[in-house]
Short mmCIF file of C-alpha atoms in Angstrom, two decimals:
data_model
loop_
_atom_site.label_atom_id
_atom_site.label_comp_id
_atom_site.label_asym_id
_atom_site.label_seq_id
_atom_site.Cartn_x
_atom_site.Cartn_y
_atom_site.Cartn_z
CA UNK A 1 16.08 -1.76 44.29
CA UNK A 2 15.15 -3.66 40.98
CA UNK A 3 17.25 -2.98 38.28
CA UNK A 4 15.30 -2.01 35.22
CA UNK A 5 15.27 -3.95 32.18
CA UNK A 6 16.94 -3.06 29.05
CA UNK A 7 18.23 -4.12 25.89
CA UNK A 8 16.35 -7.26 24.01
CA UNK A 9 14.06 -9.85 25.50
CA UNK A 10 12.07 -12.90 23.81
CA UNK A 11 8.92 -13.50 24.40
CA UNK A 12 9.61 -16.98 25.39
CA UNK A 13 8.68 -19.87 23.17
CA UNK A 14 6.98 -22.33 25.35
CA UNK A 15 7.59 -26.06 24.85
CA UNK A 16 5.21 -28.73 25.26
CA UNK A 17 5.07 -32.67 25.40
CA UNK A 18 3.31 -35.15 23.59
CA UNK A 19 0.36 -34.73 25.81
CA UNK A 20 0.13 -31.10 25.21
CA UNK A 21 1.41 -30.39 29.12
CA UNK A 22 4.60 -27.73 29.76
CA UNK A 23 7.89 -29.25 28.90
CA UNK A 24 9.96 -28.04 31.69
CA UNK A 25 13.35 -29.44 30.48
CA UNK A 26 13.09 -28.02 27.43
CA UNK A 27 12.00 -24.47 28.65
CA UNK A 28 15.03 -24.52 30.93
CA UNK A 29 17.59 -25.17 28.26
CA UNK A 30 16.20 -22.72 25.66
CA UNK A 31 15.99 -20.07 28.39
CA UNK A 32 19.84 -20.86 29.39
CA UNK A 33 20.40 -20.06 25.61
CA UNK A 34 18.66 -16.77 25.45
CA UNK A 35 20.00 -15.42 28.83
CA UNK A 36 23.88 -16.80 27.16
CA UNK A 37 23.10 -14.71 24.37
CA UNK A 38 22.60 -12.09 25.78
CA UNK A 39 18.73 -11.99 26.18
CA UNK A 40 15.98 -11.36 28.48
CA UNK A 41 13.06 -13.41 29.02
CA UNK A 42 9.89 -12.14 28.41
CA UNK A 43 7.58 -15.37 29.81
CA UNK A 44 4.03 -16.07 28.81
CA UNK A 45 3.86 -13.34 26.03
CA UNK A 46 1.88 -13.50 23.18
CA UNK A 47 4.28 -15.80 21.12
CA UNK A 48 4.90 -18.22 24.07
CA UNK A 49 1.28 -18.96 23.83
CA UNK A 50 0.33 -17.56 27.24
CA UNK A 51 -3.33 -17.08 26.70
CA UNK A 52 -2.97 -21.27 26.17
CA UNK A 53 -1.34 -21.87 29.54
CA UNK A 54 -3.43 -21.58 32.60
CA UNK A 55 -2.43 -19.81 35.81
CA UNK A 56 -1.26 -22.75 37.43
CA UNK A 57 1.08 -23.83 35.23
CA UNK A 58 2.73 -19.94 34.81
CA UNK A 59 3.47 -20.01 38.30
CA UNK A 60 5.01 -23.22 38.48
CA UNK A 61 6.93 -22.96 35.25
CA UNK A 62 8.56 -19.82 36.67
CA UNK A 63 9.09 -21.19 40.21
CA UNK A 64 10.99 -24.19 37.75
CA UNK A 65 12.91 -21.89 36.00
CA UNK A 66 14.26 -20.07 39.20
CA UNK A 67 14.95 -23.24 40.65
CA UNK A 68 17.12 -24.25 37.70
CA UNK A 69 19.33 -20.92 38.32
CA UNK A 70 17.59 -18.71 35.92
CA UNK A 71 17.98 -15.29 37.17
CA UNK A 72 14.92 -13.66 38.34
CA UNK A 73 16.21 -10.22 37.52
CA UNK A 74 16.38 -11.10 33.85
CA UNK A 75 12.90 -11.78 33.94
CA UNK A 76 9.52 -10.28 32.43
CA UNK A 77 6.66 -12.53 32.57
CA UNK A 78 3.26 -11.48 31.16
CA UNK A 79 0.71 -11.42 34.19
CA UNK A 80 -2.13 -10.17 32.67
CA UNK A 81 -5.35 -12.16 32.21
CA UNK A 82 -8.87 -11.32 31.37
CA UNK A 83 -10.14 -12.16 34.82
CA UNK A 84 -8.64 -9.54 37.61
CA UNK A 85 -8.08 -12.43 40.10
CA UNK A 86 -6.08 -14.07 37.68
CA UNK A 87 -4.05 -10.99 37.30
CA UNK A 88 -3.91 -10.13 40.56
CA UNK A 89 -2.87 -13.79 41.63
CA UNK A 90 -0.07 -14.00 38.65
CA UNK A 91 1.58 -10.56 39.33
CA UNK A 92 1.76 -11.24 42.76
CA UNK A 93 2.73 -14.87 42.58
CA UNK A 94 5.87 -13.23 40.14
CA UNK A 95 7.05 -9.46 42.28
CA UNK A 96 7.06 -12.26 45.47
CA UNK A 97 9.59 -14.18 43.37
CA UNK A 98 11.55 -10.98 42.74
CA UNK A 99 11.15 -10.64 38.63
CA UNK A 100 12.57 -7.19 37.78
CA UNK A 101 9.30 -6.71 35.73
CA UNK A 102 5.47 -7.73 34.91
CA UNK A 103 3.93 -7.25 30.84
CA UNK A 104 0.55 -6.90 31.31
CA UNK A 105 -2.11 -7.13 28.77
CA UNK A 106 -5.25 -5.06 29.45
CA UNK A 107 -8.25 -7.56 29.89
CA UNK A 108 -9.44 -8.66 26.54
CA UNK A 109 -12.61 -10.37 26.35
CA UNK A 110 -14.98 -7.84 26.62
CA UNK A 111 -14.28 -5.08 23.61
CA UNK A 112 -14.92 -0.97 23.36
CA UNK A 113 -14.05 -0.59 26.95
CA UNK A 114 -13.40 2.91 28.40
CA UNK A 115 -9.97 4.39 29.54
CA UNK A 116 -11.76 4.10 32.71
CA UNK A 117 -12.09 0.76 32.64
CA UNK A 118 -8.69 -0.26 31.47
CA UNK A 119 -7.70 2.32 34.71
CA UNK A 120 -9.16 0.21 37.13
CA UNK A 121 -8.00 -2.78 36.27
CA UNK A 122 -4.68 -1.85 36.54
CA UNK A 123 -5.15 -0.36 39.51
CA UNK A 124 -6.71 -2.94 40.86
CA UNK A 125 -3.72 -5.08 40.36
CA UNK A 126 -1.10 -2.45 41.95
CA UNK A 127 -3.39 -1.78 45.11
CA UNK A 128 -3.99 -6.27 45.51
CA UNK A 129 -0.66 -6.86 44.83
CA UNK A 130 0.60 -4.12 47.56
CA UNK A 131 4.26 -2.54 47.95
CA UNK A 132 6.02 -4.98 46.93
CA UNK A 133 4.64 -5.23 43.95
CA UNK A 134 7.20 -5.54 40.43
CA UNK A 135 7.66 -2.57 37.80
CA UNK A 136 4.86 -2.91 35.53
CA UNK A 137 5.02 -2.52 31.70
CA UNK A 138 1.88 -2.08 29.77
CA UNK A 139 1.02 -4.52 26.79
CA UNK A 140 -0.64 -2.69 24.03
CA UNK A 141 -1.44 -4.89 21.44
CA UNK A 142 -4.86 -3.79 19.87
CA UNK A 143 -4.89 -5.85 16.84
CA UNK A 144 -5.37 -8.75 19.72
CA UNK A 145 -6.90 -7.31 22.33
CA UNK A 146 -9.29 -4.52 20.85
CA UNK A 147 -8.20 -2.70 23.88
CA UNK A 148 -5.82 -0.39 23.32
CA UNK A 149 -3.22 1.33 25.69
CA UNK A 150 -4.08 5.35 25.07
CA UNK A 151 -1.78 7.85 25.61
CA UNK A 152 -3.94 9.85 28.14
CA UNK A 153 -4.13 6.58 29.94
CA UNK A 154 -0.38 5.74 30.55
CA UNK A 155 -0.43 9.67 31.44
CA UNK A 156 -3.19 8.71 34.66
CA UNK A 157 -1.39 5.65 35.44
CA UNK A 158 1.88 7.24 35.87
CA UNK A 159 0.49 10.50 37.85
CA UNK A 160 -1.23 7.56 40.15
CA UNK A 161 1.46 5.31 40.34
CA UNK A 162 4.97 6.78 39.54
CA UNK A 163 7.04 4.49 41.17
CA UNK A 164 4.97 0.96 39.39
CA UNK A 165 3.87 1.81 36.11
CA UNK A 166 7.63 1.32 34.26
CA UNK A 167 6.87 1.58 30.34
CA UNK A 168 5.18 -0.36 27.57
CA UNK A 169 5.43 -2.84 24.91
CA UNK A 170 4.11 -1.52 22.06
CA UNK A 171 3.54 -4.09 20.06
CA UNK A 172 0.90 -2.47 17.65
CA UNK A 173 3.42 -2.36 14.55
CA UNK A 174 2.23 1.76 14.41
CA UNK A 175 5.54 3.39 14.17
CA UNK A 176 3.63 6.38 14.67
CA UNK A 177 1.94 5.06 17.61
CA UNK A 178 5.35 3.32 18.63
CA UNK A 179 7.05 7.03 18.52
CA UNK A 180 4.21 9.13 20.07
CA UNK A 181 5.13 6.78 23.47
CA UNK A 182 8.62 7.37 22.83
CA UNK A 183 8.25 11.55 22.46
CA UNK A 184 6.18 12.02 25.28
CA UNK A 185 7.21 9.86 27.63
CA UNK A 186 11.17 8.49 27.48
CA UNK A 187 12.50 11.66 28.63
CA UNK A 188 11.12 10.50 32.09
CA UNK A 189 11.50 7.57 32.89
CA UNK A 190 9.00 5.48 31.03
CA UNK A 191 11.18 2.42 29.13
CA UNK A 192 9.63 1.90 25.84
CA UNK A 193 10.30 -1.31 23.71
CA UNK A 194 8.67 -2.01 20.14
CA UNK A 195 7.89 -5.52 19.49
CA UNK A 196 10.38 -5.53 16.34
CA UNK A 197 13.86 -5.39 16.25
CA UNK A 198 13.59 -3.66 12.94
CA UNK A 199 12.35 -0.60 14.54
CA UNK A 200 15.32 -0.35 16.86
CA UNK A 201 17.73 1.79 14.41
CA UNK A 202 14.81 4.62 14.26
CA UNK A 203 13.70 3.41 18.03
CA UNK A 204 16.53 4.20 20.21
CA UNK A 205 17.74 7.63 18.90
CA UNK A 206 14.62 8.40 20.49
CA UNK A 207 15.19 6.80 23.96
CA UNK A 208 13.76 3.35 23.57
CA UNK A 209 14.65 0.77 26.08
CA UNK A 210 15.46 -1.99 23.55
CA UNK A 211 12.30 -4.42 21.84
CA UNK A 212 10.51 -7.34 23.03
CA UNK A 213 10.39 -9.75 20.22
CA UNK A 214 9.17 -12.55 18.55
CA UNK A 215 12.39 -13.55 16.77
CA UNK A 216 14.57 -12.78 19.28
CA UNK A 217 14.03 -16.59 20.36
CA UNK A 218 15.56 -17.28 16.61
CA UNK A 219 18.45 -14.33 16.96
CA UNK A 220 18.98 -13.16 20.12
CA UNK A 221 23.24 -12.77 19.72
CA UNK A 222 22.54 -11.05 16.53
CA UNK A 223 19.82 -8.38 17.65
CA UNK A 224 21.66 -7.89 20.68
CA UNK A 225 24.48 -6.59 18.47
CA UNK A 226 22.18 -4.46 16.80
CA UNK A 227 21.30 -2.93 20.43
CA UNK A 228 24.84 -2.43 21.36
CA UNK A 229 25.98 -1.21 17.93
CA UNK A 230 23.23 1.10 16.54
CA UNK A 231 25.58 3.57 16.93
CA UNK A 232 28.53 2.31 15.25
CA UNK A 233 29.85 2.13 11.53
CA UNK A 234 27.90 -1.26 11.14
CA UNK A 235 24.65 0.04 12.61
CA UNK A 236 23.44 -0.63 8.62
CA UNK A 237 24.72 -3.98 8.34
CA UNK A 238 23.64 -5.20 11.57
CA UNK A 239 19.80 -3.57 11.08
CA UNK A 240 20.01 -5.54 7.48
CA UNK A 241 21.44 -8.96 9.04
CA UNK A 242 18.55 -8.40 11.88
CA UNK A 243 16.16 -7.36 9.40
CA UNK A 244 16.58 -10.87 7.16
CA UNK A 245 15.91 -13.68 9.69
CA UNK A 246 12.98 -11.47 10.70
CA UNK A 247 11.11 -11.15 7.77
CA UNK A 248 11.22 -14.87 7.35
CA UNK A 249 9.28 -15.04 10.27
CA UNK A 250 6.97 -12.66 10.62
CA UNK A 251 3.22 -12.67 9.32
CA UNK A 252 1.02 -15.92 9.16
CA UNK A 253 2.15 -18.96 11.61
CA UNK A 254 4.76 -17.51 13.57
CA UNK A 255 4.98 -19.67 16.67
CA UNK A 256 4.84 -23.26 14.59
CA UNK A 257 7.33 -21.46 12.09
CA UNK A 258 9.49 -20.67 14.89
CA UNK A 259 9.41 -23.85 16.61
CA UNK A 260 9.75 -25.25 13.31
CA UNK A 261 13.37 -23.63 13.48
CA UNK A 262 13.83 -24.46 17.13
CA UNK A 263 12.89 -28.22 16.11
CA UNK A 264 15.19 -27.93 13.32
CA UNK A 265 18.10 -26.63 14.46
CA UNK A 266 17.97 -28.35 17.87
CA UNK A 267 17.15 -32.14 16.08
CA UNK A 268 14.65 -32.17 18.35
CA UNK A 269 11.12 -33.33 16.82
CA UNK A 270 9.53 -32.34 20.37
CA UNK A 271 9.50 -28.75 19.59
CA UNK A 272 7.23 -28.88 16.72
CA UNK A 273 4.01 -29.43 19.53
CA UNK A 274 1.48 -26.23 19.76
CA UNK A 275 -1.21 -26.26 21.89
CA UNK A 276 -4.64 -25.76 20.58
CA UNK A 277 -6.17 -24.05 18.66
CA UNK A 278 -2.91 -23.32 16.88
CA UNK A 279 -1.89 -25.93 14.83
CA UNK A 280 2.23 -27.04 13.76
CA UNK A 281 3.02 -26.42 10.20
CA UNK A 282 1.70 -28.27 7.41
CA UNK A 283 4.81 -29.62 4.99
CA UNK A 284 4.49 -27.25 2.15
CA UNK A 285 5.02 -24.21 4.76
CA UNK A 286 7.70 -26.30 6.37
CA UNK A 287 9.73 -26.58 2.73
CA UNK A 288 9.44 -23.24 2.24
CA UNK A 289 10.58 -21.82 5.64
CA UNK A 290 13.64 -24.37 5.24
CA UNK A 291 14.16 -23.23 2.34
CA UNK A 292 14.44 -19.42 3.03
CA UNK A 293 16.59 -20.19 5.65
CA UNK A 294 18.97 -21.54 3.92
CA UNK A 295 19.26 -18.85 1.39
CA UNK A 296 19.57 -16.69 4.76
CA UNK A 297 22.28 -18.86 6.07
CA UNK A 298 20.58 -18.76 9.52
CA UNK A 299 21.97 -20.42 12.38
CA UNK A 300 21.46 -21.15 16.16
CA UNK A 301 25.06 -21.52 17.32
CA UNK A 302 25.98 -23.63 20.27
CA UNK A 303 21.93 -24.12 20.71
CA UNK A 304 21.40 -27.46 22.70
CA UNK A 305 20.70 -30.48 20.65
CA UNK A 306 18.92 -33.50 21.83
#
């Protein structure tokens, strides 16, 4: 049986080369540094610029991965797509490679959908995929999508499929929204993570999981401590410290600003490459994210340099 997920995962930060294609090496090494620090790997979320990387290229980045000794069971890659094939063919592709999970977006192109809509789909992808398919956590992240993941419709998913349907990202920055998940539904089962670490101190009193986020690419040892010690006499200290390197991240250009860091802190120039439409950080924006760095005295220790 697949052990559930807990505790903190990244959304992966996905490396590319000069021509734009998946840098493999570079994947490899910053998922080693995660996973050594205590991470999980959320693949192809939102901030590894999955809706940028085709199908193909998902599947054989993960097949890469696995083949490099990267535990499958520490793995959460985001299957969903706006075409159902795709889905289907991605969340397959993944349980048959024995990931303990699958974050799924609901299908996003077309907007104002029903719960009945959003139902089938994911049905659709539990009935293709067949018995063997992964635990599924739901993506709900309106502000993208414009499709959000309703309470009444996690409720019919998990009367349908009780065994699949494993919990949700909730990555709509609603604490209220964040919570609601977390009071009806943690008590049974359903693993809730927030997509910021600075929700966990008011997050896991009430049964959360852990968070998917963002920075946890830029401090994974450090919010991991947070997770482990929320508890403890420095439960405010750690928040704070967690707190501070996210807020220097988070609004406007996250991804170049965080492989801005990665580049950084790495001395590796490579890592500065988006893929379009988002574009690397212009040099005012990269000043000033040095600069409140510094006065954070942020770190990456014992991340790989070139």
């Amino acid at each position: 049986m697949t052990t559930r997920l807990r505790g903190v995962l990244a959304p992966v930060l996905t490396p590319f080369d000069a021509k734009l294609a998946p840098d493999v090496g570079r994947l490899i090494a910053h998922c080693r540094w995660l996973i050594d620090n205590h991470a999980g790997l959320a693949l192809f979320g939102t901030n590894s610029e999955a809706a940028s990387i085709s199908v193909a290229e998902r599947k054989s980045l993960t097949e890469a991965l696995l083949e490099a000794g990267i535990p499958a069971a520490r793995m959460m890659p985001g299957t969903g797509a706006c075409a159902l094939p795709d889905a289907v063919e991605l969340s397959r592709h993944a349980s048959q490679l024995g990931v303990a999970g699958l974050l799924v977006l609901p299908p996003f192109f077309f907007k104002g959908v029903s719960d009945d809509g959003v139902f089938a789909y994911y049905a659709e992808i539990i009935e293709q995929v067949g018995p063997g398919c992964a635990p599924i956590y739901l993506y709900h992240i309106p502000q993208f999508t414009q499709v959000p993941i309703t309470l009444g419709l996690i409720e019919r998913l998990r009367k349908r499929y009780p065994t699949v349907i494993a919990g949700a990202k909730d990555s709509s920055g609603d604490w209220a929204n964040t919570q609601a998940m977390l009071d009806h539904f943690a008590a049974d089962g359903f693993d809730v993570f927030p997509a910021s670490e600075s929700l966990l101190s008011k997050a896991l009193p009430l049964g959360a999981a852990g968070c998917i986020s963002a920075t946890v690419n830029m401090n994974p040892a450090g919010i991991h401590r947070l997770f482990e010690g929320w508890r403890g006499d420095q439960a405010g200290e750690l928040q704070a410290s967690a707190d501070a390197v996210r807020q220097v991240f988070q609004g406007g250009a996250m991804i170049p600003a965080m492989k801005h860091a990665v580049a950084t802190y790495a001395t590796d120039a490579p890592w500065r490459t988006v893929r379009p439409p988002l574009v690397p950080l212009d040099a005012a924006l990269r000043e000033s994210l040095d600069a409140r760095l510094r006065a954070i005295d942020f770190s990456m220790p014992g991340y790989p340099r070139a």
